[in-house]
Amino acid sequence: MEPFIRVNINNEDPARYELTTWQDNHIAIRAGFTGRSGGLGSGSFESFNLALHVGDDPDTVIANRKRLAEALEFSFDQWTCGEQVHSHRVALVSASDAGRGRIDRTDAFQGTDGLLTDEPGVLLTSFYADCVPLYFWDPVRSVVGLAHAGWKGTVQNIAGEMVRTMKSEYGCKEANIHAAIGPSIGACCYEVDETVMGQVRACLVPDLHLEQLDKVAEPSHTPDKSKLDLKELNRILMRKAGILPSHIECSRWCTSCHSDRFFSYRKENGVTGRMASWIGMKER
Ligand SMILES: [Zn+2]
């Protein structure tokens, strides 16, 4: 079953796909991914762009962020984000960091693609047009996290870095960690060259099995290109990091096939808005 469920049907409302399996299991958790409709933007950013770095009017982006925070029943002051650079750097977010990056990119966590917190009242967010949003939750230690994984972050194993940091900084155990892989470009629409495939093979070493490689990539009709399944590659890296297979959920949404619902960098030749992933624990 698709884990990311569209919770509001009216296109005037901020489009939200919520991780209902986690939310149904824990009253305090809020996690999900936005669609492209229900915002205030126009042109290439029509209408629910949530990122400040793509050339949209900043006031419109901030108004869109406020609309999402309000729909999630978080205060906008709790909206927290990193300045994403396709790295594997993970930041620890405390309650005193809440609000960083919500209005101005300069006070976001710099050079950071992974965010973790063990404090309620912090709304972690990150931004996407085809890259893979990863979600992490340890209900035992009450830790939640988000990671932005394009192909570069994926082959740098940001998934494994999140698990390693949850263990070392918060005392989490792999067996208790739940993970989810959100809407992103599918293998159907993601053609890559040999340079990328070389790094894909390298990130699966030392225990590279050909069956694993067959699962993540197949030859494309275009010469010297492969169709890469970034979601499946992240699932394999999560399992290598020790997360139980039954604790990993994966969305079937392809953002490029469904560019009516989602912004897609590839489908729209790089000029488009960004969706947001979010995760947070409500204050009691
Ligand atoms: Zn597709």
PDB file of C-alpha atoms and ligand atoms in Angstrom:
ATOM      1  CA  MET A   1       0.000   0.000   0.000  1.00  0.00           C
ATOM      2  CA  GLU A   2       1.176   3.541  -0.770  1.00  0.00           C
ATOM      3  CA  PRO A   3       2.344   5.024   2.555  1.00  0.00           C
ATOM      4  CA  PHE A   4       2.031   8.697   1.481  1.00  0.00           C
ATOM      5  CA  ILE A   5      -1.689   9.462   1.327  1.00  0.00           C
ATOM      6  CA  ARG A   6      -3.174  12.680  -0.080  1.00  0.00           C
ATOM      7  CA  VAL A   7      -5.161  13.988   2.874  1.00  0.00           C
ATOM      8  CA  ASN A   8      -6.862  17.011   1.310  1.00  0.00           C
ATOM      9  CA  ILE A   9      -8.690  16.898  -1.989  1.00  0.00           C
ATOM     10  CA  ASN A  10      -9.533  20.590  -2.497  1.00  0.00           C
ATOM     11  CA  ASN A  11      -6.881  22.116  -4.802  1.00  0.00           C
ATOM     12  CA  GLU A  12      -7.211  25.467  -3.006  1.00  0.00           C
ATOM     13  CA  ASP A  13      -5.749  23.918   0.171  1.00  0.00           C
ATOM     14  CA  PRO A  14      -1.999  23.251   0.552  1.00  0.00           C
ATOM     15  CA  ALA A  15      -1.551  19.800  -1.076  1.00  0.00           C
ATOM     16  CA  ARG A  16      -0.303  17.310   1.509  1.00  0.00           C
ATOM     17  CA  TYR A  17       0.663  13.634   1.299  1.00  0.00           C
ATOM     18  CA  GLU A  18       0.934  12.349   4.842  1.00  0.00           C
ATOM     19  CA  LEU A  19       2.790   9.336   6.199  1.00  0.00           C
ATOM     20  CA  THR A  20      -0.391   8.015   7.733  1.00  0.00           C
ATOM     21  CA  THR A  21       1.040   4.700   8.960  1.00  0.00           C
ATOM     22  CA  TRP A  22       3.386   6.548  11.335  1.00  0.00           C
ATOM     23  CA  GLN A  23       0.833   9.179  12.320  1.00  0.00           C
ATOM     24  CA  ASP A  24      -1.794   6.523  13.088  1.00  0.00           C
ATOM     25  CA  ASN A  25       0.707   4.680  15.289  1.00  0.00           C
ATOM     26  CA  HIS A  26       1.848   7.694  17.281  1.00  0.00           C
ATOM     27  CA  ILE A  27      -0.300  10.624  18.262  1.00  0.00           C
ATOM     28  CA  ALA A  28       2.598  13.109  18.419  1.00  0.00           C
ATOM     29  CA  ILE A  29       4.187  12.417  15.002  1.00  0.00           C
ATOM     30  CA  ARG A  30       3.545  14.590  11.961  1.00  0.00           C
ATOM     31  CA  ALA A  31       5.304  13.547   8.738  1.00  0.00           C
ATOM     32  CA  GLY A  32       4.681  14.015   5.039  1.00  0.00           C
ATOM     33  CA  PHE A  33       5.371  15.637   1.714  1.00  0.00           C
ATOM     34  CA  THR A  34       3.711  18.489  -0.165  1.00  0.00           C
ATOM     35  CA  GLY A  35       2.280  18.563  -3.678  1.00  0.00           C
ATOM     36  CA  ARG A  36       2.507  21.514  -6.082  1.00  0.00           C
ATOM     37  CA  SER A  37      -1.021  22.876  -5.675  1.00  0.00           C
ATOM     38  CA  GLY A  38      -2.673  25.001  -3.028  1.00  0.00           C
ATOM     39  CA  GLY A  39      -0.095  27.807  -2.776  1.00  0.00           C
ATOM     40  CA  LEU A  40       0.123  31.432  -3.811  1.00  0.00           C
ATOM     41  CA  GLY A  41       2.881  31.330  -6.453  1.00  0.00           C
ATOM     42  CA  SER A  42       2.599  31.851 -10.210  1.00  0.00           C
ATOM     43  CA  GLY A  43       4.458  31.010 -13.431  1.00  0.00           C
ATOM     44  CA  SER A  44       6.996  28.184 -13.083  1.00  0.00           C
ATOM     45  CA  PHE A  45       6.347  28.210  -9.322  1.00  0.00           C
ATOM     46  CA  GLU A  46       2.607  27.681  -9.559  1.00  0.00           C
ATOM     47  CA  SER A  47       1.702  27.392  -6.939  1.00  0.00           C
ATOM     48  CA  PHE A  48       3.033  25.793  -3.743  1.00  0.00           C
ATOM     49  CA  ASN A  49       6.809  26.369  -3.994  1.00  0.00           C
ATOM     50  CA  LEU A  50       8.428  26.128  -0.548  1.00  0.00           C
ATOM     51  CA  ALA A  51      12.108  26.850  -1.318  1.00  0.00           C
ATOM     52  CA  LEU A  52      13.846  30.230  -1.160  1.00  0.00           C
ATOM     53  CA  HIS A  53      16.777  29.356  -3.475  1.00  0.00           C
ATOM     54  CA  VAL A  54      14.968  28.897  -6.813  1.00  0.00           C
ATOM     55  CA  GLY A  55      14.219  32.510  -7.798  1.00  0.00           C
ATOM     56  CA  ASP A  56      10.622  32.742  -6.591  1.00  0.00           C
ATOM     57  CA  ASP A  57       9.402  35.841  -4.738  1.00  0.00           C
ATOM     58  CA  PRO A  58      10.579  35.366  -1.100  1.00  0.00           C
ATOM     59  CA  ASP A  59       7.389  36.849   0.377  1.00  0.00           C
ATOM     60  CA  THR A  60       5.306  34.316  -1.563  1.00  0.00           C
ATOM     61  CA  VAL A  61       7.534  31.427  -0.411  1.00  0.00           C
ATOM     62  CA  ILE A  62       7.279  32.544   3.220  1.00  0.00           C
ATOM     63  CA  ALA A  63       3.492  32.892   2.889  1.00  0.00           C
ATOM     64  CA  ASN A  64       3.379  29.324   1.482  1.00  0.00           C
ATOM     65  CA  ARG A  65       5.498  28.060   4.388  1.00  0.00           C
ATOM     66  CA  LYS A  66       3.129  29.721   6.845  1.00  0.00           C
ATOM     67  CA  ARG A  67       0.169  28.047   5.117  1.00  0.00           C
ATOM     68  CA  LEU A  68       1.785  24.626   5.524  1.00  0.00           C
ATOM     69  CA  ALA A  69       2.784  25.201   9.167  1.00  0.00           C
ATOM     70  CA  GLU A  70      -0.761  26.309   9.941  1.00  0.00           C
ATOM     71  CA  ALA A  71      -2.256  23.246   8.207  1.00  0.00           C
ATOM     72  CA  LEU A  72       0.045  21.026  10.308  1.00  0.00           C
ATOM     73  CA  GLU A  73      -0.868  22.919  13.513  1.00  0.00           C
ATOM     74  CA  PHE A  74       2.743  23.911  14.116  1.00  0.00           C
ATOM     75  CA  SER A  75       3.807  27.494  14.766  1.00  0.00           C
ATOM     76  CA  PHE A  76       5.785  29.003  11.866  1.00  0.00           C
ATOM     77  CA  ASP A  77       8.447  29.822  14.494  1.00  0.00           C
ATOM     78  CA  GLN A  78       9.098  26.050  14.719  1.00  0.00           C
ATOM     79  CA  TRP A  79       9.891  25.677  10.960  1.00  0.00           C
ATOM     80  CA  THR A  80      13.565  24.674  10.699  1.00  0.00           C
ATOM     81  CA  CYS A  81      15.708  23.840   7.662  1.00  0.00           C
ATOM     82  CA  GLY A  82      19.213  23.354   6.290  1.00  0.00           C
ATOM     83  CA  GLU A  83      20.952  24.890   3.280  1.00  0.00           C
ATOM     84  CA  GLN A  84      21.082  21.755   1.119  1.00  0.00           C
ATOM     85  CA  VAL A  85      24.243  21.053  -0.887  1.00  0.00           C
ATOM     86  CA  HIS A  86      23.958  17.339  -1.866  1.00  0.00           C
ATOM     87  CA  SER A  87      26.269  16.369   0.998  1.00  0.00           C
ATOM     88  CA  HIS A  88      26.012  13.709   3.697  1.00  0.00           C
ATOM     89  CA  ARG A  89      26.342  16.190   6.583  1.00  0.00           C
ATOM     90  CA  VAL A  90      23.811  15.685   9.383  1.00  0.00           C
ATOM     91  CA  ALA A  91      22.968  18.402  11.941  1.00  0.00           C
ATOM     92  CA  LEU A  92      21.539  17.918  15.430  1.00  0.00           C
ATOM     93  CA  VAL A  93      18.661  20.331  16.029  1.00  0.00           C
ATOM     94  CA  SER A  94      17.784  21.464  19.544  1.00  0.00           C
ATOM     95  CA  ALA A  95      14.735  23.451  20.651  1.00  0.00           C
ATOM     96  CA  SER A  96      16.857  26.632  20.652  1.00  0.00           C
ATOM     97  CA  ASP A  97      17.556  26.082  16.915  1.00  0.00           C
ATOM     98  CA  ALA A  98      13.841  26.030  16.060  1.00  0.00           C
ATOM     99  CA  GLY A  99      13.045  28.551  13.339  1.00  0.00           C
ATOM    100  CA  ARG A 100      16.467  28.581  11.659  1.00  0.00           C
ATOM    101  CA  GLY A 101      16.213  29.150   7.895  1.00  0.00           C
ATOM    102  CA  ARG A 102      12.473  29.801   7.876  1.00  0.00           C
ATOM    103  CA  ILE A 103      12.738  33.407   6.599  1.00  0.00           C
ATOM    104  CA  ASP A 104      16.384  33.790   5.562  1.00  0.00           C
ATOM    105  CA  ARG A 105      18.756  31.167   4.124  1.00  0.00           C
ATOM    106  CA  THR A 106      21.753  32.660   5.942  1.00  0.00           C
ATOM    107  CA  ASP A 107      20.717  31.321   9.354  1.00  0.00           C
ATOM    108  CA  ALA A 108      19.730  27.852   8.086  1.00  0.00           C
ATOM    109  CA  PHE A 109      22.087  24.984   8.988  1.00  0.00           C
ATOM    110  CA  GLN A 110      24.776  25.546   6.359  1.00  0.00           C
ATOM    111  CA  GLY A 111      25.979  22.776   4.044  1.00  0.00           C
ATOM    112  CA  THR A 112      23.505  20.360   5.590  1.00  0.00           C
ATOM    113  CA  ASP A 113      21.266  17.722   4.015  1.00  0.00           C
ATOM    114  CA  GLY A 114      20.293  15.738   7.131  1.00  0.00           C
ATOM    115  CA  LEU A 115      18.472  16.996  10.233  1.00  0.00           C
ATOM    116  CA  LEU A 116      17.740  15.151  13.483  1.00  0.00           C
ATOM    117  CA  THR A 117      15.999  16.158  16.687  1.00  0.00           C
ATOM    118  CA  ASP A 118      14.802  14.530  19.888  1.00  0.00           C
ATOM    119  CA  GLU A 119      12.780  17.563  20.959  1.00  0.00           C
ATOM    120  CA  PRO A 120       9.043  18.099  20.429  1.00  0.00           C
ATOM    121  CA  GLY A 121       8.008  21.409  18.911  1.00  0.00           C
ATOM    122  CA  VAL A 122      10.639  21.420  16.163  1.00  0.00           C
ATOM    123  CA  LEU A 123       9.323  21.103  12.594  1.00  0.00           C
ATOM    124  CA  LEU A 124      12.147  19.770  10.401  1.00  0.00           C
ATOM    125  CA  THR A 125      11.802  20.535   6.675  1.00  0.00           C
ATOM    126  CA  SER A 126      13.732  19.991   3.434  1.00  0.00           C
ATOM    127  CA  PHE A 127      13.058  20.680  -0.253  1.00  0.00           C
ATOM    128  CA  TYR A 128      12.688  18.610  -3.419  1.00  0.00           C
ATOM    129  CA  ALA A 129      12.040  18.422  -7.129  1.00  0.00           C
ATOM    130  CA  ASP A 130      12.800  14.738  -7.986  1.00  0.00           C
ATOM    131  CA  CYS A 131      15.414  14.029  -5.246  1.00  0.00           C
ATOM    132  CA  VAL A 132      14.518  11.443  -2.609  1.00  0.00           C
ATOM    133  CA  PRO A 133      13.160  12.474   0.805  1.00  0.00           C
ATOM    134  CA  LEU A 134      14.165  10.068   3.575  1.00  0.00           C
ATOM    135  CA  TYR A 135      12.370   9.951   6.943  1.00  0.00           C
ATOM    136  CA  PHE A 136      13.631   8.416  10.173  1.00  0.00           C
ATOM    137  CA  TRP A 137      11.868   7.778  13.470  1.00  0.00           C
ATOM    138  CA  ASP A 138      12.866   5.965  16.644  1.00  0.00           C
ATOM    139  CA  PRO A 139       9.754   5.695  18.832  1.00  0.00           C
ATOM    140  CA  VAL A 140      11.826   4.326  21.758  1.00  0.00           C
ATOM    141  CA  ARG A 141      14.243   7.260  21.999  1.00  0.00           C
ATOM    142  CA  SER A 142      11.729   9.756  20.511  1.00  0.00           C
ATOM    143  CA  VAL A 143      14.055  10.882  17.736  1.00  0.00           C
ATOM    144  CA  VAL A 144      12.943  12.031  14.284  1.00  0.00           C
ATOM    145  CA  GLY A 145      14.934  13.021  11.208  1.00  0.00           C
ATOM    146  CA  LEU A 146      14.882  13.970   7.543  1.00  0.00           C
ATOM    147  CA  ALA A 147      17.514  13.536   4.853  1.00  0.00           C
ATOM    148  CA  HIS A 148      17.648  14.973   1.317  1.00  0.00           C
ATOM    149  CA  ALA A 149      19.076  12.330  -1.011  1.00  0.00           C
ATOM    150  CA  GLY A 150      19.672  13.094  -4.672  1.00  0.00           C
ATOM    151  CA  TRP A 151      22.083  10.770  -6.443  1.00  0.00           C
ATOM    152  CA  LYS A 152      25.087  12.508  -4.846  1.00  0.00           C
ATOM    153  CA  GLY A 153      23.754  12.297  -1.275  1.00  0.00           C
ATOM    154  CA  THR A 154      22.617   8.735  -1.910  1.00  0.00           C
ATOM    155  CA  VAL A 155      26.016   7.468  -3.091  1.00  0.00           C
ATOM    156  CA  GLN A 156      27.647   9.343  -0.181  1.00  0.00           C
ATOM    157  CA  ASN A 157      25.309   7.175   1.941  1.00  0.00           C
ATOM    158  CA  ILE A 158      23.457   9.894   3.811  1.00  0.00           C
ATOM    159  CA  ALA A 159      20.956   7.157   4.809  1.00  0.00           C
ATOM    160  CA  GLY A 160      23.704   5.271   6.647  1.00  0.00           C
ATOM    161  CA  GLU A 161      25.029   8.519   8.129  1.00  0.00           C
ATOM    162  CA  MET A 162      21.596   9.269   9.613  1.00  0.00           C
ATOM    163  CA  VAL A 163      21.466   5.840  11.279  1.00  0.00           C
ATOM    164  CA  ARG A 164      25.063   6.154  12.524  1.00  0.00           C
ATOM    165  CA  THR A 165      24.315   9.596  14.013  1.00  0.00           C
ATOM    166  CA  MET A 166      21.077   8.404  15.646  1.00  0.00           C
ATOM    167  CA  LYS A 167      23.088   5.654  17.357  1.00  0.00           C
ATOM    168  CA  SER A 168      26.074   7.750  18.443  1.00  0.00           C
ATOM    169  CA  GLU A 169      24.275  10.959  19.453  1.00  0.00           C
ATOM    170  CA  TYR A 170      20.900   9.751  20.733  1.00  0.00           C
ATOM    171  CA  GLY A 171      21.558   6.145  21.803  1.00  0.00           C
ATOM    172  CA  CYS A 172      19.159   4.674  19.235  1.00  0.00           C
ATOM    173  CA  LYS A 173      19.272   0.991  18.334  1.00  0.00           C
ATOM    174  CA  GLU A 174      18.989  -0.035  14.668  1.00  0.00           C
ATOM    175  CA  ALA A 175      16.202  -2.497  15.437  1.00  0.00           C
ATOM    176  CA  ASN A 176      13.993   0.304  16.772  1.00  0.00           C
ATOM    177  CA  ILE A 177      14.466   2.695  13.870  1.00  0.00           C
ATOM    178  CA  HIS A 178      11.699   3.124  11.289  1.00  0.00           C
ATOM    179  CA  ALA A 179      12.410   4.691   7.911  1.00  0.00           C
ATOM    180  CA  ALA A 180      10.357   5.899   4.963  1.00  0.00           C
ATOM    181  CA  ILE A 181      11.295   6.806   1.398  1.00  0.00           C
ATOM    182  CA  GLY A 182       9.049   9.504  -0.029  1.00  0.00           C
ATOM    183  CA  PRO A 183       7.762  10.568  -3.456  1.00  0.00           C
ATOM    184  CA  SER A 184      10.648  11.173  -5.893  1.00  0.00           C
ATOM    185  CA  ILE A 185      11.709  10.435  -9.455  1.00  0.00           C
ATOM    186  CA  GLY A 186      11.302   6.761 -10.366  1.00  0.00           C
ATOM    187  CA  ALA A 187      13.547   4.516 -12.455  1.00  0.00           C
ATOM    188  CA  CYS A 188      10.919   4.982 -15.193  1.00  0.00           C
ATOM    189  CA  CYS A 189      12.099   8.581 -15.700  1.00  0.00           C
ATOM    190  CA  TYR A 190      15.650   8.711 -14.303  1.00  0.00           C
ATOM    191  CA  GLU A 191      18.341   8.073 -16.901  1.00  0.00           C
ATOM    192  CA  VAL A 192      21.968   8.417 -15.729  1.00  0.00           C
ATOM    193  CA  ASP A 193      25.390   8.032 -17.320  1.00  0.00           C
ATOM    194  CA  GLU A 194      28.349   5.771 -16.512  1.00  0.00           C
ATOM    195  CA  THR A 195      29.924   8.374 -14.195  1.00  0.00           C
ATOM    196  CA  VAL A 196      26.915   8.092 -11.883  1.00  0.00           C
ATOM    197  CA  MET A 197      26.714   4.305 -12.226  1.00  0.00           C
ATOM    198  CA  GLY A 198      30.375   3.978 -11.255  1.00  0.00           C
ATOM    199  CA  GLN A 199      29.620   5.762  -7.978  1.00  0.00           C
ATOM    200  CA  VAL A 200      26.495   3.646  -7.460  1.00  0.00           C
ATOM    201  CA  ARG A 201      28.611   0.476  -7.716  1.00  0.00           C
ATOM    202  CA  ALA A 202      31.248   1.995  -5.420  1.00  0.00           C
ATOM    203  CA  CYS A 203      28.721   2.816  -2.667  1.00  0.00           C
ATOM    204  CA  LEU A 204      27.547  -0.814  -2.609  1.00  0.00           C
ATOM    205  CA  VAL A 205      31.104  -2.120  -2.107  1.00  0.00           C
ATOM    206  CA  PRO A 206      32.367  -4.161  -0.250  1.00  0.00           C
ATOM    207  CA  ASP A 207      29.315  -6.405  -0.292  1.00  0.00           C
ATOM    208  CA  LEU A 208      28.173  -5.648  -3.821  1.00  0.00           C
ATOM    209  CA  HIS A 209      25.894  -8.367  -5.136  1.00  0.00           C
ATOM    210  CA  LEU A 210      24.887  -8.401  -8.772  1.00  0.00           C
ATOM    211  CA  GLU A 211      21.287  -9.082  -7.717  1.00  0.00           C
ATOM    212  CA  GLN A 212      21.384  -5.789  -5.779  1.00  0.00           C
ATOM    213  CA  LEU A 213      22.682  -3.957  -8.822  1.00  0.00           C
ATOM    214  CA  ASP A 214      19.961  -5.534 -10.987  1.00  0.00           C
ATOM    215  CA  LYS A 215      17.405  -4.173  -8.532  1.00  0.00           C
ATOM    216  CA  VAL A 216      18.662  -0.586  -8.681  1.00  0.00           C
ATOM    217  CA  ALA A 217      19.523  -0.142 -12.365  1.00  0.00           C
ATOM    218  CA  GLU A 218      18.753  -1.508 -15.795  1.00  0.00           C
ATOM    219  CA  PRO A 219      20.099  -0.570 -19.234  1.00  0.00           C
ATOM    220  CA  SER A 220      18.276   2.276 -20.948  1.00  0.00           C
ATOM    221  CA  HIS A 221      17.328   2.418 -24.624  1.00  0.00           C
ATOM    222  CA  THR A 222      19.830   5.308 -24.888  1.00  0.00           C
ATOM    223  CA  PRO A 223      23.382   4.004 -25.478  1.00  0.00           C
ATOM    224  CA  ASP A 224      25.688   4.090 -22.406  1.00  0.00           C
ATOM    225  CA  LYS A 225      22.853   5.145 -20.092  1.00  0.00           C
ATOM    226  CA  SER A 226      21.091   3.314 -17.270  1.00  0.00           C
ATOM    227  CA  LYS A 227      17.756   3.753 -15.583  1.00  0.00           C
ATOM    228  CA  LEU A 228      18.490   4.188 -11.900  1.00  0.00           C
ATOM    229  CA  ASP A 229      16.071   3.457  -9.048  1.00  0.00           C
ATOM    230  CA  LEU A 230      17.248   5.856  -6.328  1.00  0.00           C
ATOM    231  CA  LYS A 231      14.495   4.765  -3.933  1.00  0.00           C
ATOM    232  CA  GLU A 232      15.585   1.125  -4.109  1.00  0.00           C
ATOM    233  CA  LEU A 233      19.248   2.104  -3.699  1.00  0.00           C
ATOM    234  CA  ASN A 234      18.348   4.018  -0.527  1.00  0.00           C
ATOM    235  CA  ARG A 235      16.341   1.047   0.723  1.00  0.00           C
ATOM    236  CA  ILE A 236      19.399  -1.201   0.259  1.00  0.00           C
ATOM    237  CA  LEU A 237      21.635   1.331   2.074  1.00  0.00           C
ATOM    238  CA  MET A 238      19.116   1.541   4.947  1.00  0.00           C
ATOM    239  CA  ARG A 239      19.171  -2.257   5.273  1.00  0.00           C
ATOM    240  CA  LYS A 240      22.980  -2.258   5.200  1.00  0.00           C
ATOM    241  CA  ALA A 241      22.868   0.283   8.059  1.00  0.00           C
ATOM    242  CA  GLY A 242      20.849  -2.211  10.112  1.00  0.00           C
ATOM    243  CA  ILE A 243      17.225  -1.089   9.704  1.00  0.00           C
ATOM    244  CA  LEU A 244      14.833  -4.058   9.565  1.00  0.00           C
ATOM    245  CA  PRO A 245      13.227  -4.625   6.123  1.00  0.00           C
ATOM    246  CA  SER A 246       9.773  -4.585   7.756  1.00  0.00           C
ATOM    247  CA  HIS A 247      10.568  -1.101   9.172  1.00  0.00           C
ATOM    248  CA  ILE A 248      11.138   0.501   5.757  1.00  0.00           C
ATOM    249  CA  GLU A 249       8.228   2.020   3.812  1.00  0.00           C
ATOM    250  CA  CYS A 250       8.609   3.237   0.259  1.00  0.00           C
ATOM    251  CA  SER A 251       6.407   5.508  -1.837  1.00  0.00           C
ATOM    252  CA  ARG A 252       5.460   4.494  -5.373  1.00  0.00           C
ATOM    253  CA  TRP A 253       4.861   8.088  -6.532  1.00  0.00           C
ATOM    254  CA  CYS A 254       7.154   9.187  -9.390  1.00  0.00           C
ATOM    255  CA  THR A 255       7.401  12.982  -9.341  1.00  0.00           C
ATOM    256  CA  SER A 256       8.274  13.136 -13.052  1.00  0.00           C
ATOM    257  CA  CYS A 257       5.395  10.888 -14.226  1.00  0.00           C
ATOM    258  CA  HIS A 258       3.027  12.957 -12.072  1.00  0.00           C
ATOM    259  CA  SER A 259       4.184  16.503 -12.796  1.00  0.00           C
ATOM    260  CA  ASP A 260       0.516  17.541 -12.520  1.00  0.00           C
ATOM    261  CA  ARG A 261       0.807  16.800  -8.778  1.00  0.00           C
ATOM    262  CA  PHE A 262       4.513  17.427  -8.109  1.00  0.00           C
ATOM    263  CA  PHE A 263       7.291  19.759  -9.263  1.00  0.00           C
ATOM    264  CA  SER A 264       9.832  17.838 -11.372  1.00  0.00           C
ATOM    265  CA  TYR A 265      13.298  19.235 -12.103  1.00  0.00           C
ATOM    266  CA  ARG A 266      13.850  16.823 -15.012  1.00  0.00           C
ATOM    267  CA  LYS A 267      10.390  17.100 -16.556  1.00  0.00           C
ATOM    268  CA  GLU A 268      10.459  20.902 -16.349  1.00  0.00           C
ATOM    269  CA  ASN A 269      14.085  21.334 -17.498  1.00  0.00           C
ATOM    270  CA  GLY A 270      15.300  22.715 -14.190  1.00  0.00           C
ATOM    271  CA  VAL A 271      12.967  25.708 -13.922  1.00  0.00           C
ATOM    272  CA  THR A 272      10.426  24.822 -11.276  1.00  0.00           C
ATOM    273  CA  GLY A 273       9.482  25.011  -7.608  1.00  0.00           C
ATOM    274  CA  ARG A 274      10.256  22.683  -4.738  1.00  0.00           C
ATOM    275  CA  MET A 275       8.073  20.512  -2.541  1.00  0.00           C
ATOM    276  CA  ALA A 276       8.800  20.200   1.177  1.00  0.00           C
ATOM    277  CA  SER A 277       9.195  17.109   3.298  1.00  0.00           C
ATOM    278  CA  TRP A 278       8.457  17.576   6.964  1.00  0.00           C
ATOM    279  CA  ILE A 279       8.673  15.666  10.230  1.00  0.00           C
ATOM    280  CA  GLY A 280       8.146  16.772  13.811  1.00  0.00           C
ATOM    281  CA  MET A 281       6.764  15.756  17.174  1.00  0.00           C
ATOM    282  CA  LYS A 282       3.899  17.816  18.573  1.00  0.00           C
ATOM    283  CA  GLU A 283       4.305  19.296  22.017  1.00  0.00           C
ATOM    284  CA  ARG A 284       1.993  17.710  24.548  1.00  0.00           C
TER     285      ARG A 284
HETATM  286 ZN    ZN B   1       8.312   8.184 -13.879  1.00  0.00          ZN
END
